[in-house]
Short mmCIF file of C-alpha atoms and ligand atoms in Angstrom, two decimals:
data_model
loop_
_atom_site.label_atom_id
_atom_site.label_comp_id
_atom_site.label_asym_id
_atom_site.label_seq_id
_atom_site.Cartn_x
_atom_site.Cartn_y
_atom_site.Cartn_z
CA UNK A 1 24.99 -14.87 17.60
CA UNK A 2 26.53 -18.21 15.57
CA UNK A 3 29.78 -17.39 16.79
CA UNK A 4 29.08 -17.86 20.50
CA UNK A 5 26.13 -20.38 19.79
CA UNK A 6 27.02 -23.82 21.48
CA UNK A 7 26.13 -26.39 18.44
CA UNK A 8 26.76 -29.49 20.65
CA UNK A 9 24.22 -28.54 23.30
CA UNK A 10 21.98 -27.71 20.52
CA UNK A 11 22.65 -29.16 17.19
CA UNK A 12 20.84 -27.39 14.21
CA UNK A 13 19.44 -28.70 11.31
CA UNK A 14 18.65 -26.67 8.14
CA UNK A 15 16.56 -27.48 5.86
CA UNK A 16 15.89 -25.17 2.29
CA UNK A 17 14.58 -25.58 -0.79
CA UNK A 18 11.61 -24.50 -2.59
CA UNK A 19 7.91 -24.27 -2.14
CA UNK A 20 6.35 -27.66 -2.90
CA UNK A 21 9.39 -29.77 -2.08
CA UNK A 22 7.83 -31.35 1.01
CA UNK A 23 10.07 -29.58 3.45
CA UNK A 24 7.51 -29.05 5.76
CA UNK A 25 5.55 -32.88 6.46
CA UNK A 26 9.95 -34.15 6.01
CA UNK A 27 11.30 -31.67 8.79
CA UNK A 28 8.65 -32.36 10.97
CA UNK A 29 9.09 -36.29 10.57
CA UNK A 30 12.98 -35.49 11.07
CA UNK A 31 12.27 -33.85 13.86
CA UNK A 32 10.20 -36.10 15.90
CA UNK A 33 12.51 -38.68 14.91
CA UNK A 34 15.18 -36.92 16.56
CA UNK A 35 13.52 -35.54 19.22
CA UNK A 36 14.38 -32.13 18.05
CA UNK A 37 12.28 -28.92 18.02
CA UNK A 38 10.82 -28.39 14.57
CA UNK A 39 9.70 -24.72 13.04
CA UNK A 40 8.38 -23.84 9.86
CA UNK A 41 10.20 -20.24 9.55
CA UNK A 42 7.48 -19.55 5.77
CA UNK A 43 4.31 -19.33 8.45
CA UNK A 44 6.39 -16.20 9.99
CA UNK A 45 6.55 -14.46 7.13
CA UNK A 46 2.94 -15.93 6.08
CA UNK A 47 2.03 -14.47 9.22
CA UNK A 48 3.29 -10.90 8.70
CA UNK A 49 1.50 -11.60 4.94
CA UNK A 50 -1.74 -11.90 6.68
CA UNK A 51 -1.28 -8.79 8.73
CA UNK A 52 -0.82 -6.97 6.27
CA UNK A 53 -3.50 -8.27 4.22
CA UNK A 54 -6.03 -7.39 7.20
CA UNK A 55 -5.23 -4.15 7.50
CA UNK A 56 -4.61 -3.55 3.62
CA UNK A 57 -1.23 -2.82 3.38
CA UNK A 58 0.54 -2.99 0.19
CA UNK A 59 3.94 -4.74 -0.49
CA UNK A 60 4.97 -1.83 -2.58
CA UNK A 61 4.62 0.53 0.35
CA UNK A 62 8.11 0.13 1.92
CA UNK A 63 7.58 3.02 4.35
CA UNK A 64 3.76 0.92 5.31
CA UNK A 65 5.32 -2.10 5.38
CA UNK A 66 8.71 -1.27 8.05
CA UNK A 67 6.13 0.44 9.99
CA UNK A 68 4.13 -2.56 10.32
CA UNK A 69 7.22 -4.67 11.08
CA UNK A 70 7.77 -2.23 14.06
CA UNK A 71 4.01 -2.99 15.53
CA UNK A 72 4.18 -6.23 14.88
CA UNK A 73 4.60 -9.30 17.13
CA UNK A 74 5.42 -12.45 15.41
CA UNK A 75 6.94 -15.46 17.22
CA UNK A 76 6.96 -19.00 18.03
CA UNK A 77 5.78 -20.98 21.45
CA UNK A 78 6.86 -24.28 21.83
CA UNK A 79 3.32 -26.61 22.69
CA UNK A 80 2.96 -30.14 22.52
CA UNK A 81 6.10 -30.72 21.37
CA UNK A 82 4.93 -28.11 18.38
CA UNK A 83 6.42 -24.88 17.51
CA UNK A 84 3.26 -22.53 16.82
CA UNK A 85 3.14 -19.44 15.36
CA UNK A 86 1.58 -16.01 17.54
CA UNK A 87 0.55 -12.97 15.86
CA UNK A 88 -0.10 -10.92 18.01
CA UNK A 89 -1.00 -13.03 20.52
CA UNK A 90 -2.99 -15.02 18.60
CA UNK A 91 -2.23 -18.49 17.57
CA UNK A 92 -2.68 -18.45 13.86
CA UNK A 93 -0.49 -21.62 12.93
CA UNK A 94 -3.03 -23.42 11.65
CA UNK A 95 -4.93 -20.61 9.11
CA UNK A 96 -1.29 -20.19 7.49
CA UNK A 97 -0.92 -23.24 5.63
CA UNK A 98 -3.31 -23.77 3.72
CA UNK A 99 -4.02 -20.70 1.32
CA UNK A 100 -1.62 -19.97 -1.84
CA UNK A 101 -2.76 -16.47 -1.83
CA UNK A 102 -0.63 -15.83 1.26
CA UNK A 103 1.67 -17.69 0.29
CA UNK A 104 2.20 -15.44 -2.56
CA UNK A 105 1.98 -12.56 -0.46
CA UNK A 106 4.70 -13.79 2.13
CA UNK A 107 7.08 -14.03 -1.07
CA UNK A 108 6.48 -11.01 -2.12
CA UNK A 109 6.96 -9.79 1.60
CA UNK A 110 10.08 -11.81 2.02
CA UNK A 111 12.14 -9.71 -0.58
CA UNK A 112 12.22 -6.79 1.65
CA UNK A 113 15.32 -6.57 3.79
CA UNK A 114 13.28 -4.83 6.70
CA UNK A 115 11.24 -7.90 6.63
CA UNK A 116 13.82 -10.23 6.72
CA UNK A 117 15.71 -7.97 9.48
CA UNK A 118 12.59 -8.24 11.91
CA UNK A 119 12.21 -11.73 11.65
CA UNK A 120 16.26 -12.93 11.86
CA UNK A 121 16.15 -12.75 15.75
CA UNK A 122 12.92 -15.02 15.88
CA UNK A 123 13.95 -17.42 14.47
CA UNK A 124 17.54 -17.61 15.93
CA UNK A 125 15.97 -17.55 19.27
CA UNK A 126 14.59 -21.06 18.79
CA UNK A 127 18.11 -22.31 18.74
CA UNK A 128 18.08 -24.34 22.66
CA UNK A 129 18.60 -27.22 23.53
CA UNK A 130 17.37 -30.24 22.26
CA UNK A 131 18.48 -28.91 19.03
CA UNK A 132 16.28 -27.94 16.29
CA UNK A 133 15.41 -28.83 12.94
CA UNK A 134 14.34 -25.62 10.67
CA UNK A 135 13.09 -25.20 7.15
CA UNK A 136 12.96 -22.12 5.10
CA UNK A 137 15.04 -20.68 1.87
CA UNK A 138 17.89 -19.12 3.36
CA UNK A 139 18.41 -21.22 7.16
CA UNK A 140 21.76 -22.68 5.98
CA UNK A 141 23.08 -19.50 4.29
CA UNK A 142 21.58 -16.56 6.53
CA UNK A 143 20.12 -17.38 9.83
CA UNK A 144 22.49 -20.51 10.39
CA UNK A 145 25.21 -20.38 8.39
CA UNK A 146 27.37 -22.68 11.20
CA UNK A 147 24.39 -25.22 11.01
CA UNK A 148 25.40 -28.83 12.44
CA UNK A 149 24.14 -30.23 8.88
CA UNK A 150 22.20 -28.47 6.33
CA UNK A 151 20.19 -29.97 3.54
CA UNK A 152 19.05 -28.36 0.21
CA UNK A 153 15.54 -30.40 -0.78
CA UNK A 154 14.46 -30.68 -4.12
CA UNK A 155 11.99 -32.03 -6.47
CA UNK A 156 11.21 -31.05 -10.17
CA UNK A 157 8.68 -28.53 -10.98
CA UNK A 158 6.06 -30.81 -12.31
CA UNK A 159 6.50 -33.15 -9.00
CA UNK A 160 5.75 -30.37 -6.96
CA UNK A 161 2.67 -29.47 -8.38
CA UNK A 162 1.40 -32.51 -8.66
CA UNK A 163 1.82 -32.94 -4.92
CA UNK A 164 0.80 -29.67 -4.17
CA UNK A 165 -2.47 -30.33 -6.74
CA UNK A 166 -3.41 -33.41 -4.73
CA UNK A 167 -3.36 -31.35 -1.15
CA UNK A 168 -5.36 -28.64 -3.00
CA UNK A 169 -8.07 -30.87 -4.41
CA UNK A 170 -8.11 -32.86 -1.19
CA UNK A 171 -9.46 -29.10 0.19
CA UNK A 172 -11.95 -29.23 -2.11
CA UNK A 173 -10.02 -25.88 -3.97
CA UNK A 174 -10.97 -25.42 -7.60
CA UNK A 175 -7.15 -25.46 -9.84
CA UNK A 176 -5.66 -27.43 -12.42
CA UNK A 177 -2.40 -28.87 -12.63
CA UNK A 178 -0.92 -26.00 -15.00
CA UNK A 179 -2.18 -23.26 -12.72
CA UNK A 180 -0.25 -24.78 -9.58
CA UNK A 181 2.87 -25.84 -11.92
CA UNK A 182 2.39 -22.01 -12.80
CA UNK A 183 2.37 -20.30 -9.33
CA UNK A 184 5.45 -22.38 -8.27
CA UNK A 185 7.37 -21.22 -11.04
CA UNK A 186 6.56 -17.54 -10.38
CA UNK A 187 7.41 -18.15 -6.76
CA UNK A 188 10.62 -20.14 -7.43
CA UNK A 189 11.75 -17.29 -9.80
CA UNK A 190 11.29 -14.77 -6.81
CA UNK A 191 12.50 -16.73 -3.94
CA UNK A 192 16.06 -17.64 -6.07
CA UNK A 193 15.92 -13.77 -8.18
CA UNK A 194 15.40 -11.51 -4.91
CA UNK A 195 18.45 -9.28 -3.64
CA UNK A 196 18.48 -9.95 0.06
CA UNK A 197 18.74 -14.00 1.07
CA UNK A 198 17.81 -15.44 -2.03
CA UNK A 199 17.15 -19.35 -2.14
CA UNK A 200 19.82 -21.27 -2.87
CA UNK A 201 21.62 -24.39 -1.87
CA UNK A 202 24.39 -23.77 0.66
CA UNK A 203 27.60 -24.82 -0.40
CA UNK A 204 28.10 -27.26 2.19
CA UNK A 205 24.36 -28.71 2.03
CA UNK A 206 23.79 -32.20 1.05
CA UNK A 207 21.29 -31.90 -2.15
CA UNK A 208 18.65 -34.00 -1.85
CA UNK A 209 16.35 -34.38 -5.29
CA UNK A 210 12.94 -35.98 -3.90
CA UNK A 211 11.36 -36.35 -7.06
CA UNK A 212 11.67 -40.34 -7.55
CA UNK A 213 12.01 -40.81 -3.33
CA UNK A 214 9.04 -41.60 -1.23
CA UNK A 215 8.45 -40.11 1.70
CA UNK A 216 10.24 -42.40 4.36
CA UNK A 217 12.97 -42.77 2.37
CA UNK A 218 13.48 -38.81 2.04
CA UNK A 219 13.26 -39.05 5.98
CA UNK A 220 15.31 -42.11 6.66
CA UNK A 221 17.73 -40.62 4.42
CA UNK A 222 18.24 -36.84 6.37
CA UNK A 223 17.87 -38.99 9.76
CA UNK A 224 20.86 -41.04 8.44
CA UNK A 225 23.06 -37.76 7.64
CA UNK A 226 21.72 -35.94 11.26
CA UNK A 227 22.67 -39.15 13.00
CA UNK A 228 26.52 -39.11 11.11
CA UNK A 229 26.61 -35.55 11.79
CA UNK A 230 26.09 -35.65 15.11
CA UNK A 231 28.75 -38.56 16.18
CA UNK A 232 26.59 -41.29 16.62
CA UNK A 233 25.53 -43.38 13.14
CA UNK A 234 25.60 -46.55 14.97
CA UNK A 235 22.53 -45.51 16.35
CA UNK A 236 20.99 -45.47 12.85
CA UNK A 237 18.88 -48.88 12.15
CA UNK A 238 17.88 -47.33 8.69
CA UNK A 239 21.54 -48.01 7.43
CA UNK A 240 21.01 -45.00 4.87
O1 LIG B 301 7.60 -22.18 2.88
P1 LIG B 301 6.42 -21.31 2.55
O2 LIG B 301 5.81 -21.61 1.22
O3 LIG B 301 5.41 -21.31 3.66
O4 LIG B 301 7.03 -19.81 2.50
C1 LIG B 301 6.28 -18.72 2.05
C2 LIG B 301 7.22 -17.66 1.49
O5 LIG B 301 8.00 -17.09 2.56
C3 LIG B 301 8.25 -18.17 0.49
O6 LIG B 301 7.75 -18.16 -0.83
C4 LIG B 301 9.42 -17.24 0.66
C5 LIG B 301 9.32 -16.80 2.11
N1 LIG B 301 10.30 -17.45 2.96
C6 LIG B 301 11.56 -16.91 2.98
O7 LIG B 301 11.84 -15.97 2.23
N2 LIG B 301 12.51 -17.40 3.81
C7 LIG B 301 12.25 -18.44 4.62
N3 LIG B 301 13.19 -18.90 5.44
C8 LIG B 301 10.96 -19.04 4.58
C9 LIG B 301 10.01 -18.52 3.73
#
């Protein structure tokens, strides 16, 4: 699908790294910037996590789990200038963010290669013009591997949980600092150890280490690349 996929009409934007990193609030910014289409490819497999947590399916039974990828209808609808996730029909966008415990559970999902199989398509699909900006662990390596520019975001392990700790508290959740530090370590290990599209920075991704960066300049700063990418930095008031 790459191959015959017209980047100029509808310039991609890749965005990996791991959990914690701010990809998410930083794509989304990008986006809107940009006027691009943003998705957030972890709520589809947060979705299928959530599935198969309803109907108590576990992630070591392969045979249960392809099964439910065949009966399963995950995708995205474009509203208010939002990508949102269906499950089954259901918009469930906004239940997928917040808990850890399916976050956990899409990781876990994630390693299986019939999982990753169902969802490839889905998230291709949302390649149109505008253009789209998409964050995940493998979009520059596997879905998009011709992206128009790909980033790899980063931020050290003790950043990330203290922003993640803050969000968490700010829920009123009940964890310490070495618990979330903890859980993002274990996930890390998974999302970069697993067989089939492990995380890791594409080789033509421009690293970006957020740890000592606020938050505009982490956006200024991929809005600045985008813009070069894309032909047109005089465009580009940030000057980054
Ligand atoms: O970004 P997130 O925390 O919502 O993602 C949840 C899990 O989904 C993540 O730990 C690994 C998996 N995932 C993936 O394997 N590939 C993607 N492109 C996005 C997420």
């Amino acid at each position: 699908m790459t191959d015959a996929h017209d980047y100029k009409d509808a310039p991609v934007v890749a965005i990996d790294g791991p959990a914690g990193a701010g990809k998410s609030t930083v794509a989304r910014a990008v986006a809107k910037r940009l006027g691009l289409i943003y998705a957030d490819t972890g709520k589809l497999y947060r979705a299928l996590a959530l599935k198969a947590a309803d109907v108590g399916i576990s992630v070591d039974d392969k045979t249960g789990i392809e099964a439910l990828c065949g009966e399963t209808d995950i995708g995205y609808r474009y509203i208010d200038g939002e990508s949102r996730v269906f499950l089954d029909g259901a918009d469930v966008t906004d239940k997928l963010a917040a808990s850890e415990k399916v976050g956990e559970l899409a990781s876990a999902l994630s390693a299986l290669a019939e999982v990753r199989t169902a969802l490839l398509e889905v998230q291709r699909s949302l390649a149109r013009p505008p253009g789209l900006v998409m964050e995940g662990r493998d979009i520059g390596t596997v879905v998009f591997p011709d992206a128009t520019v790909k980033f790899y975001l980063d931020a050290s392990v003790e950043e990330r949980a203290g922003r993640r700790l803050k969000d968490l508290l700010a829920k009123g959740e009940n964890v310490t600092f070495e618990e979330v530090a903890e859980q993002l370590r274990a996930r890390d290990e998974r999302d970069r150890n697993r067989k089939v599209a492990p995380l890791r920075r594409a080789d033509d991704a421009v690293y970006v280490d957020t740890t000592d960066m606020s938050f505009d300049e982490v956006v200024n700063c991929l809005v600045g690349h985008v813009k070069r990418g894309l032909g047109n930095a005089e465009d580009d008031e940030t000057g980054h």
